[in-house]
């Protein structure tokens, strides 16, 4: 079982569109959306939810008013100002401020503070027109997104083993933060999608450096190549200097964006020059995956 992860270093390069397009060529695969803060691969792939699981991303303290002696130890110790006092000298914890560190629980002389896991998101298994899709949502204001990404990937790997799938295609989140690190860890190939703009190049370099740091083989796909041919040449040179290879070049196509808005990406892709370029890249991607030990 091979794992391909698609990242970009920044948003707006066409990473998710490319990930969705690969679904029309991949065989016996599972797709994964690791952008748990703003998952949208399910929209492009027209998924229908089949199963869901709750995600507990941390713990939250709560004062048991009947047992609290109002000593104020917790109030003085909390560095996040999450413990408040009402007019009756009764203490309580603001759940939006609580970071779940547990210090107040350890210091309370009355043992009057509970410390329980809280549900901060959901994981889903959906069936799309072509492949199963594993994705998730993190509740607004919740943390531990990297932990949720790891859980989503584990669900995908378990599903792939149980259903004898040969390939896992991961649509990673933008940037190079903890979510991206959790998305690329232990994968077989990192596909970096970039664009011929100054910010696109800078963020591509960060993404390639991340892959190199974790000793992961990488390839680069340049989207919107016809926007700035001179910068395309610059990208090719930088990619070689960083020990990677350009594996595909995709044209800029307004009709593809319009098709996404109408949720008709599949109808548009069948005849688009953009999709033809993706199809030309696909055998090279498979070859790169097969070359990984």
mmCIF file of C-alpha atoms in Angstrom:
data_model
loop_
_atom_site.group_PDB
_atom_site.id
_atom_site.type_symbol
_atom_site.label_atom_id
_atom_site.label_comp_id
_atom_site.label_asym_id
_atom_site.label_seq_id
_atom_site.Cartn_x
_atom_site.Cartn_y
_atom_site.Cartn_z
ATOM 1 C CA UNK A 1 0.000 0.000 0.000
ATOM 2 C CA UNK A 2 1.468 3.334 -1.116
ATOM 3 C CA UNK A 3 0.651 6.779 0.275
ATOM 4 C CA UNK A 4 0.763 9.930 -1.866
ATOM 5 C CA UNK A 5 0.303 13.299 -0.146
ATOM 6 C CA UNK A 6 -0.454 16.525 -2.029
ATOM 7 C CA UNK A 7 0.648 19.749 -0.316
ATOM 8 C CA UNK A 8 1.255 23.313 -1.463
ATOM 9 C CA UNK A 9 2.882 25.479 1.191
ATOM 10 C CA UNK A 10 0.080 28.026 0.643
ATOM 11 C CA UNK A 11 -3.589 28.147 -0.217
ATOM 12 C CA UNK A 12 -5.031 28.812 -3.654
ATOM 13 C CA UNK A 13 -2.554 26.905 -5.804
ATOM 14 C CA UNK A 14 -5.081 24.285 -6.958
ATOM 15 C CA UNK A 15 -3.966 21.529 -4.589
ATOM 16 C CA UNK A 16 -7.449 20.263 -3.728
ATOM 17 C CA UNK A 17 -8.627 20.515 -7.340
ATOM 18 C CA UNK A 18 -5.658 18.389 -8.383
ATOM 19 C CA UNK A 19 -6.323 15.882 -5.589
ATOM 20 C CA UNK A 20 -9.943 15.572 -6.723
ATOM 21 C CA UNK A 21 -8.862 15.162 -10.341
ATOM 22 C CA UNK A 22 -6.590 12.257 -9.455
ATOM 23 C CA UNK A 23 -9.695 10.362 -8.336
ATOM 24 C CA UNK A 24 -10.698 9.881 -11.970
ATOM 25 C CA UNK A 25 -7.448 7.994 -12.677
ATOM 26 C CA UNK A 26 -6.597 6.219 -9.431
ATOM 27 C CA UNK A 27 -7.542 2.572 -9.123
ATOM 28 C CA UNK A 28 -8.405 0.737 -5.921
ATOM 29 C CA UNK A 29 -7.653 3.793 -3.792
ATOM 30 C CA UNK A 30 -8.764 5.606 -0.642
ATOM 31 C CA UNK A 31 -8.822 9.415 -0.597
ATOM 32 C CA UNK A 32 -8.176 11.482 2.506
ATOM 33 C CA UNK A 33 -8.785 15.159 3.278
ATOM 34 C CA UNK A 34 -6.374 16.244 6.023
ATOM 35 C CA UNK A 35 -7.398 19.903 5.989
ATOM 36 C CA UNK A 36 -9.503 19.411 9.113
ATOM 37 C CA UNK A 37 -10.032 23.140 9.655
ATOM 38 C CA UNK A 38 -11.682 23.637 6.252
ATOM 39 C CA UNK A 39 -12.247 20.289 4.545
ATOM 40 C CA UNK A 40 -13.723 20.646 1.040
ATOM 41 C CA UNK A 41 -12.546 17.607 -0.928
ATOM 42 C CA UNK A 42 -15.858 15.979 -0.018
ATOM 43 C CA UNK A 43 -17.669 18.722 -1.960
ATOM 44 C CA UNK A 44 -15.646 18.205 -5.135
ATOM 45 C CA UNK A 45 -15.872 14.414 -4.929
ATOM 46 C CA UNK A 46 -19.618 14.482 -4.140
ATOM 47 C CA UNK A 47 -19.304 12.311 -1.072
ATOM 48 C CA UNK A 48 -22.160 10.753 0.870
ATOM 49 C CA UNK A 49 -21.520 10.152 4.564
ATOM 50 C CA UNK A 50 -21.596 6.488 5.605
ATOM 51 C CA UNK A 51 -20.032 6.546 9.066
ATOM 52 C CA UNK A 52 -18.877 9.079 11.657
ATOM 53 C CA UNK A 53 -16.821 9.046 14.851
ATOM 54 C CA UNK A 54 -16.367 11.656 17.549
ATOM 55 C CA UNK A 55 -12.918 13.118 18.136
ATOM 56 C CA UNK A 56 -11.694 14.080 21.611
ATOM 57 C CA UNK A 57 -8.829 16.480 21.193
ATOM 58 C CA UNK A 58 -8.100 17.308 24.798
ATOM 59 C CA UNK A 59 -9.445 17.806 28.303
ATOM 60 C CA UNK A 60 -11.199 20.656 30.037
ATOM 61 C CA UNK A 61 -11.372 21.532 33.714
ATOM 62 C CA UNK A 62 -14.629 22.202 35.533
ATOM 63 C CA UNK A 63 -15.079 23.287 39.152
ATOM 64 C CA UNK A 64 -17.495 21.179 41.201
ATOM 65 C CA UNK A 65 -19.275 23.977 43.073
ATOM 66 C CA UNK A 66 -20.666 21.695 45.800
ATOM 67 C CA UNK A 67 -17.169 20.549 46.775
ATOM 68 C CA UNK A 68 -15.284 23.815 46.224
ATOM 69 C CA UNK A 69 -14.026 25.540 49.387
ATOM 70 C CA UNK A 70 -13.442 28.882 47.564
ATOM 71 C CA UNK A 71 -9.806 28.992 48.666
ATOM 72 C CA UNK A 72 -8.665 30.717 45.464
ATOM 73 C CA UNK A 73 -5.586 28.539 44.855
ATOM 74 C CA UNK A 74 -6.716 27.755 41.337
ATOM 75 C CA UNK A 75 -7.459 31.416 40.581
ATOM 76 C CA UNK A 76 -3.910 32.454 41.464
ATOM 77 C CA UNK A 77 -2.303 29.540 39.609
ATOM 78 C CA UNK A 78 -4.119 29.794 36.272
ATOM 79 C CA UNK A 79 -1.897 31.537 33.711
ATOM 80 C CA UNK A 80 -4.684 31.758 31.139
ATOM 81 C CA UNK A 81 -7.140 33.734 33.291
ATOM 82 C CA UNK A 82 -9.707 31.013 32.689
ATOM 83 C CA UNK A 83 -10.848 30.887 36.323
ATOM 84 C CA UNK A 84 -13.288 33.614 37.270
ATOM 85 C CA UNK A 85 -15.080 34.635 40.441
ATOM 86 C CA UNK A 86 -18.713 35.673 40.642
ATOM 87 C CA UNK A 87 -20.280 38.057 43.136
ATOM 88 C CA UNK A 88 -20.794 35.325 45.688
ATOM 89 C CA UNK A 89 -17.104 34.407 45.782
ATOM 90 C CA UNK A 90 -17.899 31.260 43.837
ATOM 91 C CA UNK A 91 -15.257 30.246 41.310
ATOM 92 C CA UNK A 92 -15.991 28.899 37.845
ATOM 93 C CA UNK A 93 -13.981 28.092 34.690
ATOM 94 C CA UNK A 94 -14.583 29.749 31.347
ATOM 95 C CA UNK A 95 -14.447 26.838 28.840
ATOM 96 C CA UNK A 96 -13.354 29.158 26.018
ATOM 97 C CA UNK A 97 -10.261 30.249 27.956
ATOM 98 C CA UNK A 98 -9.325 26.911 29.491
ATOM 99 C CA UNK A 99 -6.275 25.382 27.750
ATOM 100 C CA UNK A 100 -6.663 22.011 29.438
ATOM 101 C CA UNK A 101 -3.234 22.110 31.126
ATOM 102 C CA UNK A 102 -4.548 20.487 34.315
ATOM 103 C CA UNK A 103 -2.555 22.649 36.748
ATOM 104 C CA UNK A 104 -5.629 23.690 38.710
ATOM 105 C CA UNK A 105 -6.652 20.049 39.050
ATOM 106 C CA UNK A 106 -3.297 19.117 40.578
ATOM 107 C CA UNK A 107 -3.193 22.083 42.977
ATOM 108 C CA UNK A 108 -6.772 22.028 44.269
ATOM 109 C CA UNK A 109 -6.614 20.986 47.990
ATOM 110 C CA UNK A 110 -10.289 19.951 47.958
ATOM 111 C CA UNK A 111 -10.022 17.857 44.769
ATOM 112 C CA UNK A 112 -13.020 19.850 43.597
ATOM 113 C CA UNK A 113 -12.069 20.205 39.932
ATOM 114 C CA UNK A 114 -12.984 17.558 37.360
ATOM 115 C CA UNK A 115 -10.836 17.026 34.283
ATOM 116 C CA UNK A 116 -12.698 15.284 31.482
ATOM 117 C CA UNK A 117 -12.166 14.698 27.776
ATOM 118 C CA UNK A 118 -14.195 16.918 25.479
ATOM 119 C CA UNK A 119 -15.403 16.256 21.948
ATOM 120 C CA UNK A 120 -13.764 18.796 19.620
ATOM 121 C CA UNK A 121 -14.572 17.375 16.206
ATOM 122 C CA UNK A 122 -15.858 14.524 14.068
ATOM 123 C CA UNK A 123 -14.310 12.059 11.609
ATOM 124 C CA UNK A 124 -16.245 10.766 8.614
ATOM 125 C CA UNK A 125 -16.129 7.920 6.131
ATOM 126 C CA UNK A 126 -17.937 8.904 2.934
ATOM 127 C CA UNK A 127 -18.478 7.197 -0.396
ATOM 128 C CA UNK A 128 -17.897 9.315 -3.478
ATOM 129 C CA UNK A 129 -18.730 8.660 -7.118
ATOM 130 C CA UNK A 130 -15.360 6.929 -7.453
ATOM 131 C CA UNK A 131 -13.629 6.135 -4.163
ATOM 132 C CA UNK A 132 -14.130 6.063 -0.387
ATOM 133 C CA UNK A 133 -13.128 9.316 1.321
ATOM 134 C CA UNK A 134 -11.968 9.826 4.902
ATOM 135 C CA UNK A 135 -12.331 13.383 6.201
ATOM 136 C CA UNK A 136 -13.018 15.359 9.369
ATOM 137 C CA UNK A 137 -14.150 18.635 10.869
ATOM 138 C CA UNK A 138 -12.629 20.432 13.816
ATOM 139 C CA UNK A 139 -15.130 22.471 15.815
ATOM 140 C CA UNK A 140 -14.563 26.256 15.693
ATOM 141 C CA UNK A 141 -12.136 27.406 18.379
ATOM 142 C CA UNK A 142 -10.903 23.878 19.090
ATOM 143 C CA UNK A 143 -7.263 22.841 19.057
ATOM 144 C CA UNK A 144 -5.169 19.703 18.480
ATOM 145 C CA UNK A 145 -5.731 19.773 14.720
ATOM 146 C CA UNK A 146 -2.514 17.782 14.214
ATOM 147 C CA UNK A 147 -3.872 15.038 16.453
ATOM 148 C CA UNK A 148 -7.102 14.969 14.432
ATOM 149 C CA UNK A 149 -5.110 14.669 11.193
ATOM 150 C CA UNK A 150 -3.283 11.672 12.670
ATOM 151 C CA UNK A 151 -6.593 10.056 13.585
ATOM 152 C CA UNK A 152 -7.974 10.638 10.077
ATOM 153 C CA UNK A 153 -4.882 9.064 8.534
ATOM 154 C CA UNK A 154 -5.109 6.061 10.861
ATOM 155 C CA UNK A 155 -8.740 5.569 9.865
ATOM 156 C CA UNK A 156 -7.704 5.672 6.208
ATOM 157 C CA UNK A 157 -4.912 3.159 6.715
ATOM 158 C CA UNK A 158 -7.201 0.795 8.635
ATOM 159 C CA UNK A 159 -9.847 1.123 5.926
ATOM 160 C CA UNK A 160 -7.286 0.462 3.182
ATOM 161 C CA UNK A 161 -6.000 -2.690 4.893
ATOM 162 C CA UNK A 162 -9.458 -4.051 5.632
ATOM 163 C CA UNK A 163 -10.646 -3.435 2.071
ATOM 164 C CA UNK A 164 -7.388 -4.377 0.304
ATOM 165 C CA UNK A 165 -6.727 -0.952 -1.217
ATOM 166 C CA UNK A 166 -3.420 -0.335 -2.970
ATOM 167 C CA UNK A 167 -3.184 3.453 -2.720
ATOM 168 C CA UNK A 168 -3.988 6.266 -0.290
ATOM 169 C CA UNK A 169 -4.170 9.770 -1.772
ATOM 170 C CA UNK A 170 -3.966 12.514 0.860
ATOM 171 C CA UNK A 171 -5.079 16.094 0.232
ATOM 172 C CA UNK A 172 -2.966 17.952 2.763
ATOM 173 C CA UNK A 173 -3.703 21.321 4.374
ATOM 174 C CA UNK A 174 -1.942 24.503 3.225
ATOM 175 C CA UNK A 175 1.190 25.807 4.908
ATOM 176 C CA UNK A 176 3.936 23.879 6.688
ATOM 177 C CA UNK A 177 2.535 23.747 10.241
ATOM 178 C CA UNK A 178 1.628 20.858 12.513
ATOM 179 C CA UNK A 179 -1.280 19.714 10.328
ATOM 180 C CA UNK A 180 1.031 19.407 7.328
ATOM 181 C CA UNK A 181 3.680 17.588 9.348
ATOM 182 C CA UNK A 182 1.033 15.105 10.511
ATOM 183 C CA UNK A 183 -0.114 14.731 6.888
ATOM 184 C CA UNK A 184 3.287 13.971 5.339
ATOM 185 C CA UNK A 185 4.768 11.786 8.092
ATOM 186 C CA UNK A 186 5.553 8.248 6.876
ATOM 187 C CA UNK A 187 4.171 8.804 3.374
ATOM 188 C CA UNK A 188 5.853 7.443 0.255
ATOM 189 C CA UNK A 189 5.797 10.536 -1.959
ATOM 190 C CA UNK A 190 5.145 14.253 -1.420
ATOM 191 C CA UNK A 191 3.655 16.098 -4.387
ATOM 192 C CA UNK A 192 4.106 19.856 -3.998
ATOM 193 C CA UNK A 193 1.723 22.014 -6.053
ATOM 194 C CA UNK A 194 2.985 25.504 -6.807
ATOM 195 C CA UNK A 195 2.249 28.438 -9.096
ATOM 196 C CA UNK A 196 4.474 30.945 -10.953
ATOM 197 C CA UNK A 197 4.146 33.790 -8.458
ATOM 198 C CA UNK A 198 6.710 35.114 -5.946
ATOM 199 C CA UNK A 199 4.709 33.825 -2.977
ATOM 200 C CA UNK A 200 4.109 30.518 -4.749
ATOM 201 C CA UNK A 201 7.840 29.991 -5.191
ATOM 202 C CA UNK A 202 8.686 30.937 -1.598
ATOM 203 C CA UNK A 203 6.072 28.604 -0.164
ATOM 204 C CA UNK A 204 7.110 25.811 -2.538
ATOM 205 C CA UNK A 205 10.647 26.067 -1.167
ATOM 206 C CA UNK A 206 9.301 25.757 2.388
ATOM 207 C CA UNK A 207 7.262 22.688 1.439
ATOM 208 C CA UNK A 208 10.219 21.024 -0.294
ATOM 209 C CA UNK A 209 12.438 21.812 2.685
ATOM 210 C CA UNK A 210 9.864 20.151 4.950
ATOM 211 C CA UNK A 211 9.855 16.991 2.819
ATOM 212 C CA UNK A 212 13.652 16.952 2.749
ATOM 213 C CA UNK A 213 13.805 17.382 6.522
ATOM 214 C CA UNK A 214 11.734 14.219 6.986
ATOM 215 C CA UNK A 215 13.722 12.418 4.265
ATOM 216 C CA UNK A 216 10.665 11.999 2.043
ATOM 217 C CA UNK A 217 10.950 11.834 -1.763
ATOM 218 C CA UNK A 218 9.174 14.713 -3.492
ATOM 219 C CA UNK A 219 7.946 15.891 -6.868
ATOM 220 C CA UNK A 220 6.605 19.276 -7.992
ATOM 221 C CA UNK A 221 3.583 20.143 -10.122
ATOM 222 C CA UNK A 222 3.419 23.700 -11.516
ATOM 223 C CA UNK A 223 -0.133 24.936 -11.902
ATOM 224 C CA UNK A 224 -1.136 27.952 -14.052
ATOM 225 C CA UNK A 225 2.121 27.699 -16.020
ATOM 226 C CA UNK A 226 0.983 30.144 -18.712
ATOM 227 C CA UNK A 227 0.638 33.036 -16.236
ATOM 228 C CA UNK A 228 4.380 33.762 -16.073
ATOM 229 C CA UNK A 229 6.755 31.635 -18.227
ATOM 230 C CA UNK A 230 9.842 33.352 -16.802
ATOM 231 C CA UNK A 231 8.939 32.372 -13.252
ATOM 232 C CA UNK A 232 8.253 28.825 -14.437
ATOM 233 C CA UNK A 233 11.889 28.590 -15.529
ATOM 234 C CA UNK A 234 12.957 29.934 -12.152
ATOM 235 C CA UNK A 235 10.846 27.295 -10.403
ATOM 236 C CA UNK A 236 12.423 24.509 -12.449
ATOM 237 C CA UNK A 237 15.921 25.644 -11.466
ATOM 238 C CA UNK A 238 15.043 25.956 -7.777
ATOM 239 C CA UNK A 239 13.404 22.514 -7.755
ATOM 240 C CA UNK A 240 16.528 20.877 -9.202
ATOM 241 C CA UNK A 241 18.750 22.722 -6.741
ATOM 242 C CA UNK A 242 16.633 21.371 -3.882
ATOM 243 C CA UNK A 243 16.995 17.785 -5.079
ATOM 244 C CA UNK A 244 13.486 17.326 -6.470
ATOM 245 C CA UNK A 245 11.917 17.143 -9.943
ATOM 246 C CA UNK A 246 9.096 18.886 -11.799
ATOM 247 C CA UNK A 247 6.675 16.143 -12.718
ATOM 248 C CA UNK A 248 3.824 18.107 -14.299
ATOM 249 C CA UNK A 249 2.749 21.464 -15.704
ATOM 250 C CA UNK A 250 -0.906 22.475 -15.735
ATOM 251 C CA UNK A 251 -2.458 25.379 -17.678
ATOM 252 C CA UNK A 252 -4.576 28.144 -16.177
ATOM 253 C CA UNK A 253 -8.226 27.501 -17.030
ATOM 254 C CA UNK A 254 -11.072 29.806 -15.989
ATOM 255 C CA UNK A 255 -13.758 27.310 -17.003
ATOM 256 C CA UNK A 256 -12.486 24.884 -14.368
ATOM 257 C CA UNK A 257 -13.178 27.413 -11.618
ATOM 258 C CA UNK A 258 -16.633 28.103 -13.024
ATOM 259 C CA UNK A 259 -17.312 24.358 -13.059
ATOM 260 C CA UNK A 260 -16.300 24.123 -9.390
ATOM 261 C CA UNK A 261 -18.753 26.865 -8.491
ATOM 262 C CA UNK A 262 -21.525 24.894 -10.239
ATOM 263 C CA UNK A 263 -20.285 21.650 -8.653
ATOM 264 C CA UNK A 264 -19.727 20.275 -12.138
ATOM 265 C CA UNK A 265 -15.994 19.695 -12.013
ATOM 266 C CA UNK A 266 -16.242 16.168 -13.368
ATOM 267 C CA UNK A 267 -18.254 17.214 -16.417
ATOM 268 C CA UNK A 268 -15.761 20.011 -17.144
ATOM 269 C CA UNK A 269 -12.685 17.881 -16.629
ATOM 270 C CA UNK A 270 -13.514 15.316 -19.259
ATOM 271 C CA UNK A 271 -12.575 17.667 -22.098
ATOM 272 C CA UNK A 272 -10.372 20.323 -20.460
ATOM 273 C CA UNK A 273 -6.751 20.935 -21.338
ATOM 274 C CA UNK A 274 -6.066 21.082 -17.611
ATOM 275 C CA UNK A 275 -7.322 17.529 -17.142
ATOM 276 C CA UNK A 276 -5.364 16.289 -20.126
ATOM 277 C CA UNK A 277 -2.220 17.659 -18.484
ATOM 278 C CA UNK A 278 -3.115 15.872 -15.234
ATOM 279 C CA UNK A 279 -3.600 12.627 -17.157
ATOM 280 C CA UNK A 280 -0.148 13.038 -18.705
ATOM 281 C CA UNK A 281 1.357 13.504 -15.255
ATOM 282 C CA UNK A 282 -0.366 10.514 -13.658
ATOM 283 C CA UNK A 283 1.874 7.722 -15.092
ATOM 284 C CA UNK A 284 4.940 9.610 -13.867
ATOM 285 C CA UNK A 285 3.419 9.859 -10.397
ATOM 286 C CA UNK A 286 2.766 6.118 -10.335
ATOM 287 C CA UNK A 287 6.315 5.444 -11.496
ATOM 288 C CA UNK A 288 7.703 7.660 -8.738
ATOM 289 C CA UNK A 289 5.547 5.848 -6.165
ATOM 290 C CA UNK A 290 6.629 2.425 -7.384
ATOM 291 C CA UNK A 291 10.292 3.406 -7.155
ATOM 292 C CA UNK A 292 9.962 4.009 -3.411
ATOM 293 C CA UNK A 293 11.197 0.945 -1.445
#
